[in-house]
Short mmCIF file of C-alpha atoms and ligand atoms in Angstrom, two decimals:
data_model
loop_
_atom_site.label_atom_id
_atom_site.label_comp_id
_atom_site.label_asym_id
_atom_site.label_seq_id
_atom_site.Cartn_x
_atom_site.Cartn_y
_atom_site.Cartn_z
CA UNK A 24 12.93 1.80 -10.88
CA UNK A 25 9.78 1.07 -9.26
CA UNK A 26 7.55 4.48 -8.86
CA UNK A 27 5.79 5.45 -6.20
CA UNK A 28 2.34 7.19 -6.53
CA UNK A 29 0.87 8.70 -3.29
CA UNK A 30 -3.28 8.10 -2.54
CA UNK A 31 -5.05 11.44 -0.30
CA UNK A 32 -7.71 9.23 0.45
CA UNK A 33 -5.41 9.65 4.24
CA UNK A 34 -4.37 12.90 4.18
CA UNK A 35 -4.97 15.60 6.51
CA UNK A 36 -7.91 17.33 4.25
CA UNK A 37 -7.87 20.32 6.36
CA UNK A 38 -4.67 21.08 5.11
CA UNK A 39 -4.86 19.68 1.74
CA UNK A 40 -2.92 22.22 -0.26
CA UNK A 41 0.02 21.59 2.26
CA UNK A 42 -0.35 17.76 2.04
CA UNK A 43 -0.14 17.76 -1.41
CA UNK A 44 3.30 20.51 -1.38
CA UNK A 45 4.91 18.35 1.13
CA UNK A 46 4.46 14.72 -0.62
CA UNK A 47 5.37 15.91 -4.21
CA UNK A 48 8.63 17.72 -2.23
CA UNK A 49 9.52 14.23 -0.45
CA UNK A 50 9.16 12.90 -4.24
CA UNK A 51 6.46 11.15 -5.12
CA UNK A 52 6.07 10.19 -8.94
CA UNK A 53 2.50 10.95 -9.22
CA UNK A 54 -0.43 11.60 -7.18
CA UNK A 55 -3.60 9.33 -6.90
CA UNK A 56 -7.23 10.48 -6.92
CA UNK A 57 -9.86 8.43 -5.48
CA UNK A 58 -12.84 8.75 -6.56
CA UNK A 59 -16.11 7.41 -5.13
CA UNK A 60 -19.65 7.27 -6.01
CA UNK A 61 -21.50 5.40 -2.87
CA UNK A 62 -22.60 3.05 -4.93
CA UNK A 63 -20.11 0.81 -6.69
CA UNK A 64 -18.36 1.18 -2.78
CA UNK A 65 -19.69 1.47 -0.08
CA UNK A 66 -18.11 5.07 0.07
CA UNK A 67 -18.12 8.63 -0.75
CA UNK A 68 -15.27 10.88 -1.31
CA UNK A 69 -14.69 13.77 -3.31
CA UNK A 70 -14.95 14.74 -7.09
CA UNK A 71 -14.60 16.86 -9.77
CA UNK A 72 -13.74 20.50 -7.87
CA UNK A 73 -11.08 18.78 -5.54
CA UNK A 74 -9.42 17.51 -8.59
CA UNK A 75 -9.39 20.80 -10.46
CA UNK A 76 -7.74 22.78 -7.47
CA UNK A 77 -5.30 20.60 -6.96
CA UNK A 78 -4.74 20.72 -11.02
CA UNK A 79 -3.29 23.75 -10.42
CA UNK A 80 -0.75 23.05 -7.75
CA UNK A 81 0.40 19.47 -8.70
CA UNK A 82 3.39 19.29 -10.67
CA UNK A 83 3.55 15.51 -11.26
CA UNK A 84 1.43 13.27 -13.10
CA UNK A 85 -2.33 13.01 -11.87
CA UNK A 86 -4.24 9.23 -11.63
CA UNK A 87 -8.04 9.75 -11.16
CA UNK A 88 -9.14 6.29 -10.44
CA UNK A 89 -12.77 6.31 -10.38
CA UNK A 90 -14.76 3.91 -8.51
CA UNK A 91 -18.35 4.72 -10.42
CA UNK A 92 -20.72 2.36 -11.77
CA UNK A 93 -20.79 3.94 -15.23
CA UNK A 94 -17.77 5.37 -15.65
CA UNK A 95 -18.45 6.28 -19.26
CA UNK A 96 -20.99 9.14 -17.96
CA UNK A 97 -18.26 10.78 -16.02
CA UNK A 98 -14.80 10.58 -17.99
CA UNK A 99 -15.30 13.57 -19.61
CA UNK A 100 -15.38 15.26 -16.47
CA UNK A 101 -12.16 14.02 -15.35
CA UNK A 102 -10.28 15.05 -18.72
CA UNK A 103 -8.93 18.64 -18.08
CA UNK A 104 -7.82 17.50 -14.36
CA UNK A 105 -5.56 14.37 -15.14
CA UNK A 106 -3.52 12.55 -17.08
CA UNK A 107 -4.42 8.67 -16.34
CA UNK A 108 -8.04 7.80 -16.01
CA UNK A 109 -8.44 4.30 -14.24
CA UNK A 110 -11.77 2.99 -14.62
CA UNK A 111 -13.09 -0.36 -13.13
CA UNK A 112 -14.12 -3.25 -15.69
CA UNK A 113 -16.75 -3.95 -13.26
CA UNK A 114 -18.49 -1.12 -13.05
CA UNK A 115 -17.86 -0.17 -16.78
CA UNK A 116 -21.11 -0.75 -19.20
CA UNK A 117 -18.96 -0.71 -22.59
CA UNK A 118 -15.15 -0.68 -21.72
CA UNK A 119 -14.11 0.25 -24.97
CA UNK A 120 -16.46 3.25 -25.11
CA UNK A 121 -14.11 3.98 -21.98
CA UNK A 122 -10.80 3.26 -23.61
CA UNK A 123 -11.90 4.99 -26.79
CA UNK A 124 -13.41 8.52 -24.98
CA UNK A 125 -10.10 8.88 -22.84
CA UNK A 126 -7.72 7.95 -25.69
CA UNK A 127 -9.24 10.25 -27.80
CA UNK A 128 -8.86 12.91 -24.92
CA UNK A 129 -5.26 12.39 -25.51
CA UNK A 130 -4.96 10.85 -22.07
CA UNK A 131 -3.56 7.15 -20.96
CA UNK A 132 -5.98 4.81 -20.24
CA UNK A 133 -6.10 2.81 -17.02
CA UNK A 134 -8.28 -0.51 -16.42
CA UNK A 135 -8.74 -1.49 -12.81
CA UNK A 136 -10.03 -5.15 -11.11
CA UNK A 137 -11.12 -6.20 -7.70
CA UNK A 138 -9.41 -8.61 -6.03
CA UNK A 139 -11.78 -11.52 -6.74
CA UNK A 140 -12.43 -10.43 -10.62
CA UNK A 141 -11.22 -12.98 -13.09
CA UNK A 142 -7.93 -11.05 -15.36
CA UNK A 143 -9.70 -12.89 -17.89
CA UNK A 144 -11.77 -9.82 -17.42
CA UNK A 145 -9.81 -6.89 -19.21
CA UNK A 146 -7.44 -9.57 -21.55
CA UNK A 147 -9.43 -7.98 -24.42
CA UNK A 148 -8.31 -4.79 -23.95
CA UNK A 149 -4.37 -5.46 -22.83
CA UNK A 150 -3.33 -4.39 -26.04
CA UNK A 151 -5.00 -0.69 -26.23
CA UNK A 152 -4.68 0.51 -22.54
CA UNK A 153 -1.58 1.76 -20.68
CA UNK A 154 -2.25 0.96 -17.11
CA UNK A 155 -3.66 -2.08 -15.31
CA UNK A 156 -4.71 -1.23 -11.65
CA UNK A 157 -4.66 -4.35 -9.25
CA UNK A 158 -6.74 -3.70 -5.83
CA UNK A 159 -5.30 -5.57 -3.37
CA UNK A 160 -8.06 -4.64 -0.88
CA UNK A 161 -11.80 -3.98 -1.59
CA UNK A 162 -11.87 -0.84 -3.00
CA UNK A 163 -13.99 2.06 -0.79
CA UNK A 164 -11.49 3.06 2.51
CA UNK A 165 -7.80 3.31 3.10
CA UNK A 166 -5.95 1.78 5.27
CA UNK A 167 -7.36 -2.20 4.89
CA UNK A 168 -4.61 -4.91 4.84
CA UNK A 169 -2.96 -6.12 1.53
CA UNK A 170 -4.61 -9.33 0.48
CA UNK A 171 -1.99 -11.94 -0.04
CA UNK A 172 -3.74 -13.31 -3.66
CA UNK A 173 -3.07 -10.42 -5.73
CA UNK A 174 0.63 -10.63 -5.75
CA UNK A 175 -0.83 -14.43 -7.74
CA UNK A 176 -2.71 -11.54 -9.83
CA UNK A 177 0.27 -9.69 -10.30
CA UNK A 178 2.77 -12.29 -12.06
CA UNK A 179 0.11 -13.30 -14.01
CA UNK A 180 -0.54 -9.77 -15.47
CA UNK A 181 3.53 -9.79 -15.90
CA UNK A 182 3.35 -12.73 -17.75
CA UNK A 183 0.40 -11.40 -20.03
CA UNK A 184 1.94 -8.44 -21.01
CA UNK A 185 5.10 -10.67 -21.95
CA UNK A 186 2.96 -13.12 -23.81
CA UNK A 187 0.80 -10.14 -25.62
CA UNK A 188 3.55 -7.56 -26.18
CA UNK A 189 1.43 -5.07 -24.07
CA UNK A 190 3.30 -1.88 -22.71
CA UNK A 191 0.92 -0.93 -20.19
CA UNK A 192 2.34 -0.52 -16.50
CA UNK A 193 1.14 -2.16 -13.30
CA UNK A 194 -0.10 -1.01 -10.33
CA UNK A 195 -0.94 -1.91 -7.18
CA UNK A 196 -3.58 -0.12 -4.66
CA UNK A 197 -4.48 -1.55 -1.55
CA UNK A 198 -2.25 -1.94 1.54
CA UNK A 199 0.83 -1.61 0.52
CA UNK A 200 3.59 -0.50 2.88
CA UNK A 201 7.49 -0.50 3.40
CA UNK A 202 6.59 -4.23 5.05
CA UNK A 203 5.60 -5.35 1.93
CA UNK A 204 6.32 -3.82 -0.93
CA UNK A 205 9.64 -5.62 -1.87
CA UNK A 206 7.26 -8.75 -2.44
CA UNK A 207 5.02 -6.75 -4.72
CA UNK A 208 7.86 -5.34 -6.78
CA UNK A 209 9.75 -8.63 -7.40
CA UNK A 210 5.58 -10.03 -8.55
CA UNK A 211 6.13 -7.93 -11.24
CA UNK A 212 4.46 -4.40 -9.63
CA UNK A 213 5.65 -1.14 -12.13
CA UNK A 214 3.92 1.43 -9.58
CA UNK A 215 3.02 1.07 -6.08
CA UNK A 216 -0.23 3.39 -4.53
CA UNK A 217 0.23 3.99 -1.38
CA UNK A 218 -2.16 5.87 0.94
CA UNK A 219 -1.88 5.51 4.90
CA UNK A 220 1.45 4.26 4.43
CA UNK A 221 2.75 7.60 3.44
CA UNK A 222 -0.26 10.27 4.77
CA UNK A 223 0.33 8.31 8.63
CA UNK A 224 3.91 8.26 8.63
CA UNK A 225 6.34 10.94 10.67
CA UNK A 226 8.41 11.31 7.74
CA UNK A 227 6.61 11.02 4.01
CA UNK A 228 10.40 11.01 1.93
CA UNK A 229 11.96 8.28 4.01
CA UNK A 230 8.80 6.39 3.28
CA UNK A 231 8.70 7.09 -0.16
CA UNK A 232 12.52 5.56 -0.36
CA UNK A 233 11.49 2.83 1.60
CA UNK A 234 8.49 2.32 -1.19
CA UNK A 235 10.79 2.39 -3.68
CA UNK A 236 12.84 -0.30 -2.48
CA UNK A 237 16.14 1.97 -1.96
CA UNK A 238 16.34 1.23 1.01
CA UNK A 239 14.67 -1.93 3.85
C1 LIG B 28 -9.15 2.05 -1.95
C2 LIG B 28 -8.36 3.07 -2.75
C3 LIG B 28 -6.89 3.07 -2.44
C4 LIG B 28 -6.56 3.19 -0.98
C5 LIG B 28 -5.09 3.37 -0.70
O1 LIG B 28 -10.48 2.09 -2.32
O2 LIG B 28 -8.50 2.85 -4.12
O3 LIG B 28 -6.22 4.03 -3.25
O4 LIG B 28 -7.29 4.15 -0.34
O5 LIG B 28 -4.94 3.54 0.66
P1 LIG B 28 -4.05 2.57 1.58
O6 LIG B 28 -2.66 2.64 1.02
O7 LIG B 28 -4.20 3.14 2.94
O8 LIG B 28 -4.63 1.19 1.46
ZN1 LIG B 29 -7.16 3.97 -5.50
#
């Protein structure tokens, strides 16, 4: 069953401890960290002592997707407060130095591509990580509109990980909404991120189901 894996980049930050009861209680699958350095986007938002409070609260897997140039200088720092660490092959200097610090950390190992990177980008590395992260918007703000091309990105990834044998999961971060996410799931999408979709709705759970595909 598809899983659904809410972004706070949209919550109500005032009231972030009750954000993050109430969407874990409508039932997301896991929660979605976004972190960004103002420089590889155009964007700041929050970092290592968000993630560590809400460590102690969150009861379902934690994704810290980090949008740093360099990831491989701040990994480390994102060990004790999650379980996936998504890192852009863009921004990363050695990728495998990536794949190799978080594996060792005894976490999974996420590699994520703007929409205009070549997949050619991370093939090398299909067989060692666990997640591929597909932005279907520029990566920096929520609440942008799904770019068509990267459900194009998405069978092809499906097909890959056919091709290779690779068990890593998909996902999909970037506009996506109860409009359309059934065309995302039947692309080949394992996990859909979802940010404003959820954080700006009346009622997160029925969105969630909606996510999920339960339900139209
Ligand atoms: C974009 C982030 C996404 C995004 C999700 O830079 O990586 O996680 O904020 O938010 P929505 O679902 O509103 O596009
Ligand atoms: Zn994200």
């Amino acid at each position: 069953m598809t899983k659904v894996s809410a972004s706070i980049l949209d919550c109500d930050f005032l009231h972030l401890e009750k954000e993050i009861r109430a969407v874990i209680a409508a039932g997301i699958d896991s929660l979605h960290l976004d972190i960004m350095d103002g420089q590889f986007v155009p964007n700041l938002s929050f970092g290592v002592p968000i993630a560590k409070s809400l460590r102690k609260i969150v009861t379902v897997p934690v994704y810290a997707h980090l949008m740093v140039i360099k990831p491989e200088n701040i990994i480390e720092k994102f060990i004790p407060h999650a379980d996936f660490i998504i890192f852009h092959v863009e921004a990363a200097e050695d990728p495998e130095r990536c794949i190799s610090i978080i594996k060792t950390s005894e976490r999974e190992a996420g590699m994520s591509l703007n929409p205009d990177t070549p997949i050619e980008m991370i093939k090398p590395y299909l067989q060692t990580i666990d997640n591929v992260l597909v932005m279907s918007v520029y990566p920096g703000f929520g609440g942008q509109q799904f770019i068509p091309t990267a459900l194009e990105r998405i069978r092809l990834l499906s097909e890959l990980r056919k091709e290779t044998g690779g068990s890593f999961t998909i996902s999909v971060d970037g506009g996506v909404s109860p409009a359309n996410c059934h065309s995302i799931v039947k692309a080949g999408a394992d996990i859909l991120i979802a940010g404003s979709a959820i954080f700006k709705s009346p009622d997160y759970a029925q969105t969630i189901r909606q996510l999920r595909c339960l339900t139209s």
